[in-house]
Amino acid sequence: MTIESILGAIVIGAVIGALGRLFLPGRQPIGWILTIVVGIVAALIGTAIAQVLGVETTPGIDWIELIMQVVLAVIGVGIVAGIRGRSRV
């Protein structure tokens, strides 16, 4: 692993996590670091699912893969926000 790949994962995770929070209605009681972690995990799982389903990699933006990643981020943010919300009560 190079520093570029680590920084790339953080940036992609931040974007995917932010989109997940944007599309999830309501307020989520999680911080930006947890949002990035959820985004990174969603990006990795979404890419793996896309590869298993045979979604082809294109030179541009892989829209199907991106949609999978964002949907997984919405689910992940919802789960983490639900767990964090319950633990603060």
CSV table of C-alpha atoms in Angstrom, one decimal:
chain,number,residue,atom,x,y,z
A,1,MET,CA,0.0,0.0,0.0
A,2,THR,CA,1.2,3.4,-0.9
A,3,ILE,CA,0.4,6.7,0.7
A,4,GLU,CA,-1.5,7.7,-2.5
A,5,SER,CA,-3.8,4.7,-2.3
A,6,ILE,CA,-4.5,5.4,1.4
A,7,LEU,CA,-5.2,9.1,0.6
A,8,GLY,CA,-7.4,8.0,-2.3
A,9,ALA,CA,-9.4,5.6,-0.1
A,10,ILE,CA,-9.9,8.4,2.4
A,11,VAL,CA,-11.1,10.9,-0.2
A,12,ILE,CA,-13.4,8.4,-1.9
A,13,GLY,CA,-14.7,7.3,1.5
A,14,ALA,CA,-15.4,10.9,2.4
A,15,VAL,CA,-17.3,11.4,-0.8
A,16,ILE,CA,-19.3,8.2,-0.6
A,17,GLY,CA,-20.0,8.7,3.1
A,18,ALA,CA,-21.1,12.3,2.6
A,19,LEU,CA,-23.5,11.2,-0.2
A,20,GLY,CA,-24.8,8.5,2.1
A,21,ARG,CA,-25.6,11.1,4.8
A,22,LEU,CA,-27.0,13.4,2.2
A,23,PHE,CA,-29.5,10.8,0.9
A,24,LEU,CA,-30.5,9.6,4.4
A,25,PRO,CA,-33.3,11.8,5.7
A,26,GLY,CA,-33.0,13.3,9.2
A,27,ARG,CA,-30.0,14.1,11.4
A,28,GLN,CA,-27.4,11.5,12.0
A,29,PRO,CA,-25.5,11.7,15.3
A,30,ILE,CA,-22.1,10.6,13.8
A,31,GLY,CA,-19.0,12.6,13.2
A,32,TRP,CA,-17.0,13.1,10.0
A,33,ILE,CA,-14.4,10.4,10.8
A,34,LEU,CA,-17.1,7.8,11.3
A,35,THR,CA,-18.7,9.0,8.1
A,36,ILE,CA,-15.5,8.5,6.2
A,37,VAL,CA,-15.0,5.0,7.7
A,38,VAL,CA,-18.6,4.1,6.6
A,39,GLY,CA,-17.9,5.5,3.2
A,40,ILE,CA,-14.6,3.5,2.8
A,41,VAL,CA,-16.4,0.3,3.9
A,42,ALA,CA,-19.3,1.0,1.6
A,43,ALA,CA,-16.9,1.7,-1.4
A,44,LEU,CA,-15.0,-1.6,-0.8
A,45,ILE,CA,-18.1,-3.7,-0.5
A,46,GLY,CA,-19.9,-2.0,-3.4
A,47,THR,CA,-16.9,-2.6,-5.6
A,48,ALA,CA,-16.7,-6.3,-4.6
A,49,ILE,CA,-20.4,-6.7,-5.3
A,50,ALA,CA,-20.1,-5.0,-8.7
A,51,GLN,CA,-17.2,-7.3,-9.6
A,52,VAL,CA,-19.2,-10.4,-8.5
A,53,LEU,CA,-22.2,-9.3,-10.5
A,54,GLY,CA,-19.9,-8.8,-13.6
A,55,VAL,CA,-20.3,-5.0,-13.8
A,56,GLU,CA,-17.6,-3.9,-16.3
A,57,THR,CA,-15.0,-1.3,-15.4
A,58,THR,CA,-15.1,1.6,-17.8
A,59,PRO,CA,-12.5,4.4,-18.4
A,60,GLY,CA,-15.0,7.0,-17.0
A,61,ILE,CA,-17.3,6.8,-14.0
A,62,ASP,CA,-18.7,3.4,-13.2
A,63,TRP,CA,-22.3,4.6,-12.5
A,64,ILE,CA,-23.7,1.2,-11.5
A,65,GLU,CA,-20.8,0.6,-9.0
A,66,LEU,CA,-21.2,4.2,-7.7
A,67,ILE,CA,-24.9,3.7,-7.1
A,68,MET,CA,-24.2,0.5,-5.2
A,69,GLN,CA,-21.6,2.2,-3.1
A,70,VAL,CA,-23.9,5.1,-2.2
A,71,VAL,CA,-26.8,2.8,-1.4
A,72,LEU,CA,-24.5,0.8,0.9
A,73,ALA,CA,-23.3,4.0,2.5
A,74,VAL,CA,-26.9,5.1,3.2
A,75,ILE,CA,-27.6,1.7,4.8
A,76,GLY,CA,-24.3,1.9,6.8
A,77,VAL,CA,-24.9,5.5,8.0
A,78,GLY,CA,-28.4,4.5,9.1
A,79,ILE,CA,-27.1,1.5,11.0
A,80,VAL,CA,-24.3,3.4,12.7
A,81,ALA,CA,-26.5,6.4,13.5
A,82,GLY,CA,-29.1,4.0,15.0
A,83,ILE,CA,-26.4,2.3,17.1
A,84,ARG,CA,-24.9,5.6,18.2
A,85,GLY,CA,-28.3,7.1,18.9
A,86,ARG,CA,-29.3,4.2,21.2
A,87,SER,CA,-26.0,4.2,23.1
A,88,ARG,CA,-26.4,7.9,24.0
A,89,VAL,CA,-29.8,7.4,25.7
